């Protein structure tokens, strides 16, 4: 059979007789494929991208390369209508590639295989490219980026590799030059907007963000933002913002807002997940200068000045977030004095003799604070000087609309997440930003057309930053750990709107949403090896719609997880809106589509080759987060989640190929295996114990941490046999390894006794109350989120009774167990840009803490005495005490050779982490609550007791209380036969100085500590009689 003849257009493109005929062939091809889906597929199948790539590559090596340092006024692009025939051919080729990419994600594989992106990028760096060529190249690159963003999850990694050539020195220099040009030129603002939009769509990981900063792209974007701040008419037109009286111009036109949107999107994409990059933005010279000039020129009304003076003089310190004059652009937020202050009980202002000290102008304060942060100082200051950019962005979010409003709120949330927004802003966020974001959740049905979701309709608008997808994500960031914001979101109707959005993502996508063209031959996307991707187009049916649905589903689940993280009434309201079945379905990689009402049980299984049937890893992670938040309620665990069968899909996820999914599923299991959970027995019968122990031996620190955390919950108040099985399955050797994995601790454990005595002779950093602030690095700072976690409820114990179950949690403490979830050290410190060495150290400390808590829960409960003997048998009696002792020793580091045993002037002492100290203290409490022989073994550990003595002045009241509990248990007398031994223990404690320290704690500010100390002193006095 004869092969079909090659079309004349393709023949001309492959072997052109002249540039003019090649241009004519390209124009004919362009007119034939634009708006015609079937002909696009036909020409791609004929291999048209191969000659197009060759045409685009004809410019390589030709023309002068532009330099970022070149003056923009002397090195313009050539005029738009002055083009050679060769450049005209390249321009037509670029338009053809853009037309193909406008067909959607199914055209991304052939474009990637055709290798056309790199030559298009090269056209941005040469002076022979005209303005029209540069604009066409930028539009095409944006269209390809939009299509790649809508690729199915399994193709995302391959398709995003399209833009690896963008993150090269040459390409980034070209992008930085485009962003640095004069925006007032005829085509300058278009090129800036398109270049910024391209960055916002393609920047996805930390390496790419770092390259953008190094290439000067972030600095150029900050300069463009400063230009908008300086020249745009950003004054409010709404009556609730007092700007008409300030002499400010009115709000900018919608066109100016649309130009600002890609700048904000690119800035957000770069500073995401990084404190240092956010600081780089805030310290930009151009942005700082504009904000300072704006503050100087801003006229504050007299009534607002009086209000600001009253706030600074009569409101308690810590209630006003910023003294920036830009604050007058925002509505006043009522401030409330803390309970017990004079302002609450007195109807008069403070005496005039106590005045507020004169403050430096913002220019001096802000720049000094920025320098301190950059140089590592003031990192933990909760009320550090805030950049006025925060107030301006909040103002912009209030007075703008659409995407600009959303992006301004997004950048504020990123700065807040990086710790660069004053924590006193929470009330402002709740009253000013959260209602606006909730309003953005109002939208049409998922099946309806959306003006932002059509690829190529507006190449400047990022397809992944539409209000449906991004508003819930921004809302989720602002709601984390903020009761005020969560309450404001609930009052604004966020729960109902979010649940409705989630339900709509499970509506079947109409068949006519993206009709598939008829084709007589098989789909080329079915090629198993993908060896001819440049010739074939994949199945385009519902791919983009399914990806959009998945992104909305993920964002909504994240928002629901944040909303349900604290208040039980919020969880109850979410569950009452019928969200649980949809959350459970989101846990399944291949979910079932309801054929009718989701509650009637009529569901049909979607085929596994359907893109709509797949829940991406992002959706599964978000569903795990929502399930974890909902499972923090005891009532929810016993009713809704159990009835919905949440445990079954979690078992599957524990063996998921993605380790991040395994970590998230293990975190949910941590809540389901607690004593009061009705699913505990079913989970154990499913073999979760072996799986968790296997994960605890994983090399992934996050998975190891989550698994040990789950095992700690599993053995809490568990039967004796289950505890033994868990310890045996995990392995005593491995338990010791994860607790003693720190290299410094291993060296300390092997040091000679003389070295340890000399260490004890040196002044300990924790020995005095003010030593907590001396030479304490970031990793050893007290974690406020875990300071509230307590297994022990001392207030419920009777002072005159022996404390032998000081680890059994009460109902409020079980709620605390559900709230304090395992979090990888990487996740906790990722926004602080911790180095690799410090990150490994943080991972080790987190796992060590959970390993110690595993021992703590192992030896508490009704069978604690038997489990103490079991612990000594499995781990070794001497090794247990050596582990506890090593965890209390201060870490000695040498600034030059890191030799812990060289006691010269270069030595720095770092106290042990507060969480580690707390866990060790309560392990000792449980050991002292055992049999009399256990107490005799403990009183013989002189070094351990000396180290515990130094923590009587610990800044944490929980540690001080635990030290008092140790005395109570050590001086407890079971019966009269134990009287002599008890007296010896009391004498030994008195000899070591414990009695003197207890007397100091009689004046402790914490009532709980004072009550424990009172009991301890009473028992010592009785024992010494």
Short mmCIF file of N, CA and C in Angstrom, two decimals, residues 251-404:
data_model
loop_
_atom_site.label_atom_id
_atom_site.label_comp_id
_atom_site.label_asym_id
_atom_site.label_seq_id
_atom_site.Cartn_x
_atom_site.Cartn_y
_atom_site.Cartn_z
N UNK A 251 -8.40 55.10 43.76
CA UNK A 251 -7.90 53.78 43.42
C UNK A 251 -7.51 53.70 41.96
N UNK A 252 -6.51 52.92 41.65
CA UNK A 252 -6.04 52.77 40.28
C UNK A 252 -7.07 52.06 39.44
N UNK A 253 -6.95 52.23 38.16
CA UNK A 253 -7.87 51.57 37.24
C UNK A 253 -7.64 50.07 37.27
N UNK A 254 -8.62 49.34 36.72
CA UNK A 254 -8.50 47.89 36.70
C UNK A 254 -7.32 47.43 35.86
N UNK A 255 -6.94 48.22 34.84
CA UNK A 255 -5.79 47.83 34.02
C UNK A 255 -4.51 47.87 34.83
N UNK A 256 -4.37 48.88 35.71
CA UNK A 256 -3.19 48.94 36.56
C UNK A 256 -3.16 47.77 37.53
N UNK A 257 -4.32 47.40 38.07
CA UNK A 257 -4.38 46.26 38.95
C UNK A 257 -3.98 44.98 38.23
N UNK A 258 -4.41 44.82 36.98
CA UNK A 258 -4.04 43.62 36.23
C UNK A 258 -2.55 43.59 35.94
N UNK A 259 -1.92 44.76 35.79
CA UNK A 259 -0.47 44.79 35.62
C UNK A 259 0.26 44.46 36.91
N UNK A 260 -0.35 44.80 38.04
CA UNK A 260 0.27 44.53 39.32
C UNK A 260 0.17 43.04 39.68
N UNK A 261 -0.87 42.36 39.22
CA UNK A 261 -1.11 40.98 39.60
C UNK A 261 0.05 40.05 39.27
N UNK A 262 0.60 40.07 38.04
CA UNK A 262 1.72 39.16 37.78
C UNK A 262 2.97 39.49 38.60
N UNK A 263 3.19 40.74 38.94
CA UNK A 263 4.32 41.10 39.79
C UNK A 263 4.14 40.46 41.17
N UNK A 264 2.96 40.59 41.73
CA UNK A 264 2.69 39.99 43.03
C UNK A 264 2.79 38.47 42.98
N UNK A 265 2.29 37.87 41.88
CA UNK A 265 2.35 36.41 41.76
C UNK A 265 3.78 35.92 41.70
N UNK A 266 4.63 36.63 40.96
CA UNK A 266 6.04 36.22 40.86
C UNK A 266 6.75 36.39 42.20
N UNK A 267 6.49 37.50 42.89
CA UNK A 267 7.12 37.70 44.20
C UNK A 267 6.70 36.61 45.16
N UNK A 268 5.41 36.28 45.18
CA UNK A 268 4.94 35.23 46.07
C UNK A 268 5.56 33.88 45.76
N UNK A 269 5.71 33.58 44.46
CA UNK A 269 6.31 32.30 44.08
C UNK A 269 7.76 32.19 44.54
N UNK A 270 8.48 33.32 44.61
CA UNK A 270 9.90 33.29 44.98
C UNK A 270 10.09 33.25 46.48
N UNK A 271 9.32 34.02 47.23
CA UNK A 271 9.53 34.10 48.68
C UNK A 271 8.82 32.98 49.43
N UNK A 272 8.05 32.17 48.75
CA UNK A 272 7.31 31.10 49.43
C UNK A 272 8.30 30.14 50.10
N UNK A 273 7.96 29.75 51.33
CA UNK A 273 8.72 28.76 52.13
C UNK A 273 10.11 29.24 52.52
N UNK A 274 10.38 30.54 52.48
CA UNK A 274 11.73 30.99 52.83
C UNK A 274 11.68 32.31 53.56
N UNK A 275 12.21 32.34 54.75
CA UNK A 275 12.32 33.59 55.51
C UNK A 275 13.39 34.50 54.92
N UNK A 276 14.50 33.92 54.50
CA UNK A 276 15.59 34.75 53.99
C UNK A 276 15.20 35.47 52.71
N UNK A 277 14.48 34.79 51.82
CA UNK A 277 14.05 35.46 50.59
C UNK A 277 13.00 36.52 50.89
N UNK A 278 12.14 36.28 51.87
CA UNK A 278 11.17 37.31 52.26
C UNK A 278 11.89 38.53 52.84
N UNK A 279 12.95 38.31 53.63
CA UNK A 279 13.74 39.42 54.14
C UNK A 279 14.43 40.17 53.01
N UNK A 280 14.87 39.42 52.00
CA UNK A 280 15.49 40.06 50.84
C UNK A 280 14.51 41.01 50.16
N UNK A 281 13.26 40.60 50.08
CA UNK A 281 12.24 41.47 49.50
C UNK A 281 12.04 42.71 50.36
N UNK A 282 11.87 42.53 51.67
CA UNK A 282 11.58 43.66 52.55
C UNK A 282 12.74 44.64 52.64
N UNK A 283 13.97 44.15 52.44
CA UNK A 283 15.13 45.03 52.53
C UNK A 283 15.56 45.59 51.18
N UNK A 284 14.73 45.42 50.17
CA UNK A 284 15.05 45.98 48.85
C UNK A 284 15.21 47.49 48.95
N UNK A 285 16.30 48.06 48.47
CA UNK A 285 16.51 49.52 48.59
C UNK A 285 15.39 50.32 47.92
N UNK A 286 14.95 49.89 46.74
CA UNK A 286 13.92 50.65 46.04
C UNK A 286 12.61 50.63 46.81
N UNK A 287 12.22 49.47 47.30
CA UNK A 287 10.96 49.36 48.03
C UNK A 287 11.03 50.10 49.36
N UNK A 288 12.15 49.99 50.05
CA UNK A 288 12.30 50.68 51.32
C UNK A 288 12.25 52.19 51.15
N UNK A 289 12.92 52.69 50.11
CA UNK A 289 12.94 54.14 49.87
C UNK A 289 11.55 54.67 49.56
N UNK A 290 10.79 53.93 48.75
CA UNK A 290 9.45 54.38 48.39
C UNK A 290 8.52 54.38 49.61
N UNK A 291 8.61 53.34 50.42
CA UNK A 291 7.75 53.27 51.59
C UNK A 291 8.08 54.37 52.59
N UNK A 292 9.36 54.67 52.75
CA UNK A 292 9.75 55.76 53.65
C UNK A 292 9.26 57.10 53.14
N UNK A 293 9.37 57.32 51.83
CA UNK A 293 8.90 58.59 51.27
C UNK A 293 7.38 58.70 51.37
N UNK A 294 6.72 57.57 51.18
CA UNK A 294 5.27 57.56 51.28
C UNK A 294 4.83 57.88 52.71
N UNK A 295 5.54 57.32 53.67
CA UNK A 295 5.22 57.63 55.07
C UNK A 295 5.44 59.10 55.38
N UNK A 296 6.52 59.67 54.82
CA UNK A 296 6.83 61.07 55.10
C UNK A 296 5.81 62.00 54.48
N UNK A 297 5.28 61.63 53.31
CA UNK A 297 4.33 62.49 52.61
C UNK A 297 2.90 62.28 53.04
N UNK A 298 2.64 61.23 53.81
CA UNK A 298 1.27 60.90 54.17
C UNK A 298 0.77 61.84 55.26
N UNK A 299 -0.38 62.43 55.03
CA UNK A 299 -0.98 63.34 55.99
C UNK A 299 -2.00 62.58 56.82
N UNK A 300 -1.80 62.56 58.12
CA UNK A 300 -2.69 61.85 59.02
C UNK A 300 -3.70 62.83 59.61
N UNK A 301 -4.98 62.55 59.53
CA UNK A 301 -5.99 63.45 60.12
C UNK A 301 -5.75 63.62 61.62
N UNK A 302 -6.19 64.78 62.11
CA UNK A 302 -5.97 65.09 63.52
C UNK A 302 -6.66 64.08 64.43
N UNK A 303 -7.88 63.65 64.05
CA UNK A 303 -8.56 62.69 64.91
C UNK A 303 -7.85 61.36 64.92
N UNK A 304 -7.21 60.98 63.78
CA UNK A 304 -6.48 59.72 63.75
C UNK A 304 -5.19 59.83 64.56
N UNK A 305 -4.57 61.03 64.53
CA UNK A 305 -3.37 61.23 65.34
C UNK A 305 -3.70 61.06 66.82
N UNK A 306 -4.83 61.64 67.22
CA UNK A 306 -5.21 61.50 68.62
C UNK A 306 -5.47 60.04 68.97
N UNK A 307 -6.07 59.32 68.03
CA UNK A 307 -6.33 57.90 68.28
C UNK A 307 -5.03 57.12 68.39
N UNK A 308 -4.06 57.43 67.51
CA UNK A 308 -2.80 56.72 67.55
C UNK A 308 -2.04 57.04 68.83
N UNK A 309 -2.15 58.31 69.31
CA UNK A 309 -1.49 58.65 70.57
C UNK A 309 -2.12 57.92 71.74
N UNK A 310 -3.46 57.81 71.68
CA UNK A 310 -4.12 57.10 72.77
C UNK A 310 -3.75 55.63 72.77
N UNK A 311 -3.59 55.07 71.58
CA UNK A 311 -3.18 53.66 71.51
C UNK A 311 -1.78 53.48 72.08
N UNK A 312 -0.88 54.40 71.76
CA UNK A 312 0.50 54.22 72.21
C UNK A 312 0.69 54.56 73.68
N UNK A 313 -0.24 55.35 74.26
CA UNK A 313 -0.04 55.76 75.63
C UNK A 313 -0.86 55.02 76.65
N UNK A 314 -2.07 54.58 76.29
CA UNK A 314 -2.94 54.01 77.29
C UNK A 314 -3.29 52.56 77.07
N UNK A 315 -3.00 52.04 75.89
CA UNK A 315 -3.29 50.64 75.63
C UNK A 315 -2.10 49.80 76.06
N UNK A 316 -2.27 48.67 76.67
CA UNK A 316 -1.14 47.86 77.14
C UNK A 316 -0.18 47.54 76.01
N UNK A 317 1.07 47.40 76.39
CA UNK A 317 2.09 47.08 75.40
C UNK A 317 1.77 45.76 74.74
N UNK A 318 1.90 45.73 73.41
CA UNK A 318 1.67 44.49 72.70
C UNK A 318 0.33 44.41 72.03
N UNK A 319 -0.47 45.51 72.04
CA UNK A 319 -1.78 45.45 71.41
C UNK A 319 -1.80 46.14 70.06
N UNK A 320 -0.83 47.00 69.77
CA UNK A 320 -0.82 47.67 68.48
C UNK A 320 0.33 47.12 67.66
N UNK A 321 0.07 46.61 66.44
CA UNK A 321 1.11 45.92 65.70
C UNK A 321 2.19 46.80 65.13
N UNK A 322 1.89 48.05 64.79
CA UNK A 322 2.89 48.85 64.10
C UNK A 322 2.62 50.32 64.36
N UNK A 323 3.70 51.10 64.39
CA UNK A 323 3.57 52.55 64.53
C UNK A 323 3.71 53.24 63.18
N UNK A 324 3.70 52.49 62.10
CA UNK A 324 3.82 53.05 60.77
C UNK A 324 2.63 53.95 60.48
N UNK A 325 2.90 55.06 59.80
CA UNK A 325 1.82 55.98 59.45
C UNK A 325 0.90 55.38 58.41
N UNK A 326 1.36 54.36 57.71
CA UNK A 326 0.49 53.68 56.76
C UNK A 326 -0.67 52.95 57.46
N UNK A 327 -0.57 52.81 58.78
CA UNK A 327 -1.67 52.19 59.52
C UNK A 327 -2.95 52.98 59.38
N UNK A 328 -2.85 54.26 59.10
CA UNK A 328 -4.07 55.07 58.98
C UNK A 328 -4.85 54.72 57.73
N UNK A 329 -4.26 53.97 56.81
CA UNK A 329 -5.00 53.51 55.64
C UNK A 329 -5.98 52.39 55.97
N UNK A 330 -5.79 51.79 57.13
CA UNK A 330 -6.63 50.66 57.53
C UNK A 330 -7.62 51.12 58.60
N UNK A 331 -8.77 50.48 58.65
CA UNK A 331 -9.73 50.82 59.72
C UNK A 331 -9.14 50.52 61.08
N UNK A 332 -9.57 51.28 62.06
CA UNK A 332 -9.10 51.05 63.41
C UNK A 332 -9.68 49.76 63.97
N UNK A 333 -8.82 49.00 64.64
CA UNK A 333 -9.24 47.75 65.26
C UNK A 333 -9.29 47.97 66.76
N UNK A 334 -10.41 47.66 67.42
CA UNK A 334 -10.45 47.85 68.88
C UNK A 334 -9.46 46.95 69.58
N UNK A 335 -8.78 47.51 70.55
CA UNK A 335 -7.80 46.76 71.33
C UNK A 335 -8.38 46.45 72.69
N UNK A 336 -8.00 45.29 73.23
CA UNK A 336 -8.51 44.86 74.52
C UNK A 336 -7.35 44.62 75.45
N UNK A 337 -7.46 45.17 76.64
CA UNK A 337 -6.40 44.99 77.63
C UNK A 337 -6.49 43.61 78.22
N UNK A 338 -5.37 42.98 78.53
CA UNK A 338 -5.39 41.67 79.17
C UNK A 338 -6.06 41.73 80.53
N UNK A 339 -6.60 40.60 80.94
CA UNK A 339 -7.25 40.53 82.24
C UNK A 339 -6.23 40.80 83.35
N UNK A 340 -6.70 41.50 84.35
CA UNK A 340 -5.83 41.75 85.50
C UNK A 340 -5.02 43.02 85.39
N UNK A 341 -5.13 43.74 84.23
CA UNK A 341 -4.37 44.98 84.11
C UNK A 341 -5.15 46.13 84.71
N UNK A 342 -4.47 47.22 84.94
CA UNK A 342 -5.09 48.38 85.56
C UNK A 342 -6.15 48.97 84.65
N UNK A 343 -5.96 48.84 83.34
CA UNK A 343 -6.87 49.49 82.41
C UNK A 343 -8.23 48.82 82.39
N UNK A 344 -8.31 47.60 82.86
CA UNK A 344 -9.57 46.91 82.87
C UNK A 344 -10.42 47.32 84.06
N UNK A 345 -9.80 47.63 85.16
CA UNK A 345 -10.53 47.92 86.38
C UNK A 345 -10.65 49.41 86.65
N UNK A 346 -9.85 50.19 86.01
CA UNK A 346 -9.87 51.64 86.28
C UNK A 346 -10.55 52.36 85.15
N UNK A 347 -11.34 53.37 85.48
CA UNK A 347 -11.99 54.18 84.47
C UNK A 347 -11.16 55.37 84.07
N UNK A 348 -9.97 55.48 84.57
CA UNK A 348 -9.12 56.63 84.28
C UNK A 348 -7.88 56.18 83.54
N UNK A 349 -7.32 57.03 82.71
CA UNK A 349 -6.07 56.68 82.02
C UNK A 349 -4.92 56.63 83.00
N UNK A 350 -3.77 56.08 82.60
CA UNK A 350 -2.62 56.01 83.49
C UNK A 350 -2.16 57.39 83.90
N UNK A 351 -1.43 57.47 85.02
CA UNK A 351 -0.90 58.74 85.48
C UNK A 351 0.05 59.31 84.44
N UNK A 352 0.04 60.61 84.33
CA UNK A 352 0.86 61.25 83.32
C UNK A 352 2.34 61.14 83.57
N UNK A 353 2.73 60.84 84.81
CA UNK A 353 4.14 60.75 85.11
C UNK A 353 4.83 59.60 84.43
N UNK A 354 4.07 58.54 84.05
CA UNK A 354 4.65 57.38 83.35
C UNK A 354 4.39 57.57 81.88
N UNK A 355 5.34 58.05 81.15
CA UNK A 355 5.14 58.36 79.74
C UNK A 355 5.82 57.33 78.88
N UNK A 356 5.34 57.23 77.64
CA UNK A 356 5.95 56.33 76.67
C UNK A 356 7.24 56.95 76.16
N UNK A 357 8.34 56.23 76.17
CA UNK A 357 9.60 56.82 75.70
C UNK A 357 9.52 57.21 74.25
N UNK A 358 10.26 58.24 73.91
CA UNK A 358 10.28 58.70 72.52
C UNK A 358 10.86 57.63 71.62
N UNK A 359 10.18 57.39 70.51
CA UNK A 359 10.60 56.33 69.60
C UNK A 359 11.37 56.91 68.43
N UNK A 360 12.25 56.14 67.89
CA UNK A 360 12.98 56.55 66.70
C UNK A 360 12.02 56.59 65.52
N UNK A 361 12.34 57.39 64.51
CA UNK A 361 11.51 57.34 63.30
C UNK A 361 11.61 55.96 62.65
N UNK A 362 10.60 55.64 61.86
CA UNK A 362 10.56 54.29 61.29
C UNK A 362 11.80 53.98 60.47
N UNK A 363 12.33 54.97 59.74
CA UNK A 363 13.46 54.69 58.87
C UNK A 363 14.62 54.10 59.65
N UNK A 364 14.87 54.61 60.86
CA UNK A 364 15.97 54.08 61.66
C UNK A 364 15.61 52.74 62.27
N UNK A 365 14.36 52.64 62.79
CA UNK A 365 13.96 51.41 63.48
C UNK A 365 13.92 50.23 62.51
N UNK A 366 13.26 50.42 61.37
CA UNK A 366 13.05 49.30 60.46
C UNK A 366 14.35 48.81 59.87
N UNK A 367 15.22 49.73 59.46
CA UNK A 367 16.48 49.31 58.86
C UNK A 367 17.34 48.60 59.88
N UNK A 368 17.36 49.10 61.13
CA UNK A 368 18.15 48.45 62.17
C UNK A 368 17.60 47.05 62.45
N UNK A 369 16.27 46.92 62.51
CA UNK A 369 15.68 45.60 62.79
C UNK A 369 15.97 44.63 61.65
N UNK A 370 15.93 45.12 60.41
CA UNK A 370 16.24 44.25 59.28
C UNK A 370 17.67 43.75 59.34
N UNK A 371 18.59 44.65 59.72
CA UNK A 371 19.99 44.23 59.84
C UNK A 371 20.13 43.18 60.94
N UNK A 372 19.43 43.36 62.05
CA UNK A 372 19.52 42.40 63.14
C UNK A 372 19.05 41.03 62.70
N UNK A 373 17.95 41.00 61.94
CA UNK A 373 17.42 39.71 61.49
C UNK A 373 18.36 39.06 60.50
N UNK A 374 18.89 39.85 59.58
CA UNK A 374 19.79 39.29 58.57
C UNK A 374 21.04 38.72 59.22
N UNK A 375 21.51 39.35 60.28
CA UNK A 375 22.73 38.89 60.96
C UNK A 375 22.44 37.89 62.06
N UNK A 376 21.21 37.39 62.10
CA UNK A 376 20.89 36.32 63.04
C UNK A 376 20.41 36.78 64.38
N UNK A 377 20.20 38.08 64.59
CA UNK A 377 19.70 38.58 65.86
C UNK A 377 18.20 38.79 65.76
N UNK A 378 17.57 38.89 66.89
CA UNK A 378 16.13 39.17 66.98
C UNK A 378 15.29 38.15 66.24
N UNK A 379 15.81 36.96 66.05
CA UNK A 379 15.06 35.94 65.32
C UNK A 379 13.80 35.54 66.07
N UNK A 380 13.86 35.52 67.38
CA UNK A 380 12.71 35.05 68.12
C UNK A 380 11.84 36.16 68.68
N UNK A 381 12.06 37.39 68.26
CA UNK A 381 11.30 38.50 68.81
C UNK A 381 9.88 38.46 68.28
N UNK A 382 8.88 38.26 69.13
CA UNK A 382 7.51 38.19 68.65
C UNK A 382 6.96 39.54 68.25
N UNK A 383 7.55 40.63 68.73
CA UNK A 383 7.03 41.96 68.44
C UNK A 383 8.10 42.81 67.76
N UNK A 384 8.86 42.22 66.85
CA UNK A 384 9.87 42.96 66.13
C UNK A 384 9.23 43.99 65.22
N UNK A 385 10.02 45.01 64.83
CA UNK A 385 9.50 46.08 64.00
C UNK A 385 9.05 45.51 62.66
N UNK A 386 7.85 45.85 62.29
CA UNK A 386 7.23 45.30 61.09
C UNK A 386 7.40 46.26 59.93
N UNK A 387 7.61 45.72 58.74
CA UNK A 387 7.73 46.56 57.56
C UNK A 387 6.40 47.20 57.22
N UNK A 388 6.40 48.47 56.82
CA UNK A 388 5.14 49.11 56.42
C UNK A 388 4.54 48.49 55.17
N UNK A 389 5.30 47.63 54.48
CA UNK A 389 4.75 46.96 53.32
C UNK A 389 3.55 46.08 53.71
N UNK A 390 3.56 45.55 54.94
CA UNK A 390 2.45 44.70 55.38
C UNK A 390 1.17 45.51 55.42
N UNK A 391 1.23 46.70 56.00
CA UNK A 391 0.03 47.55 56.06
C UNK A 391 -0.43 47.94 54.66
N UNK A 392 0.52 48.23 53.77
CA UNK A 392 0.14 48.62 52.41
C UNK A 392 -0.49 47.45 51.67
N UNK A 393 0.05 46.24 51.84
CA UNK A 393 -0.55 45.08 51.18
C UNK A 393 -1.94 44.78 51.72
N UNK A 394 -2.12 44.93 53.03
CA UNK A 394 -3.46 44.74 53.59
C UNK A 394 -4.43 45.78 53.03
N UNK A 395 -3.95 46.99 52.90
CA UNK A 395 -4.78 48.03 52.30
C UNK A 395 -5.11 47.71 50.85
N UNK A 396 -4.09 47.25 50.11
CA UNK A 396 -4.32 46.90 48.71
C UNK A 396 -5.34 45.78 48.59
N UNK A 397 -5.26 44.79 49.48
CA UNK A 397 -6.22 43.69 49.44
C UNK A 397 -7.63 44.18 49.71
N UNK A 398 -7.78 45.24 50.49
CA UNK A 398 -9.12 45.73 50.81
C UNK A 398 -9.71 46.58 49.70
N UNK A 399 -8.89 47.36 49.03
CA UNK A 399 -9.44 48.31 48.05
C UNK A 399 -9.41 47.78 46.64
N UNK A 400 -8.67 46.71 46.37
CA UNK A 400 -8.62 46.15 45.03
C UNK A 400 -9.67 45.05 44.91
N UNK A 401 -9.62 44.36 43.81
CA UNK A 401 -10.61 43.30 43.58
C UNK A 401 -9.96 42.18 42.78
N UNK A 402 -10.66 41.04 42.74
CA UNK A 402 -10.24 39.94 41.90
C UNK A 402 -8.89 39.37 42.28
N UNK A 403 -8.07 39.12 41.26
CA UNK A 403 -6.80 38.46 41.46
C UNK A 403 -5.82 39.31 42.25
N UNK A 404 -5.85 40.63 42.06
CA UNK A 404 -4.94 41.50 42.80
C UNK A 404 -5.20 41.42 44.29
#
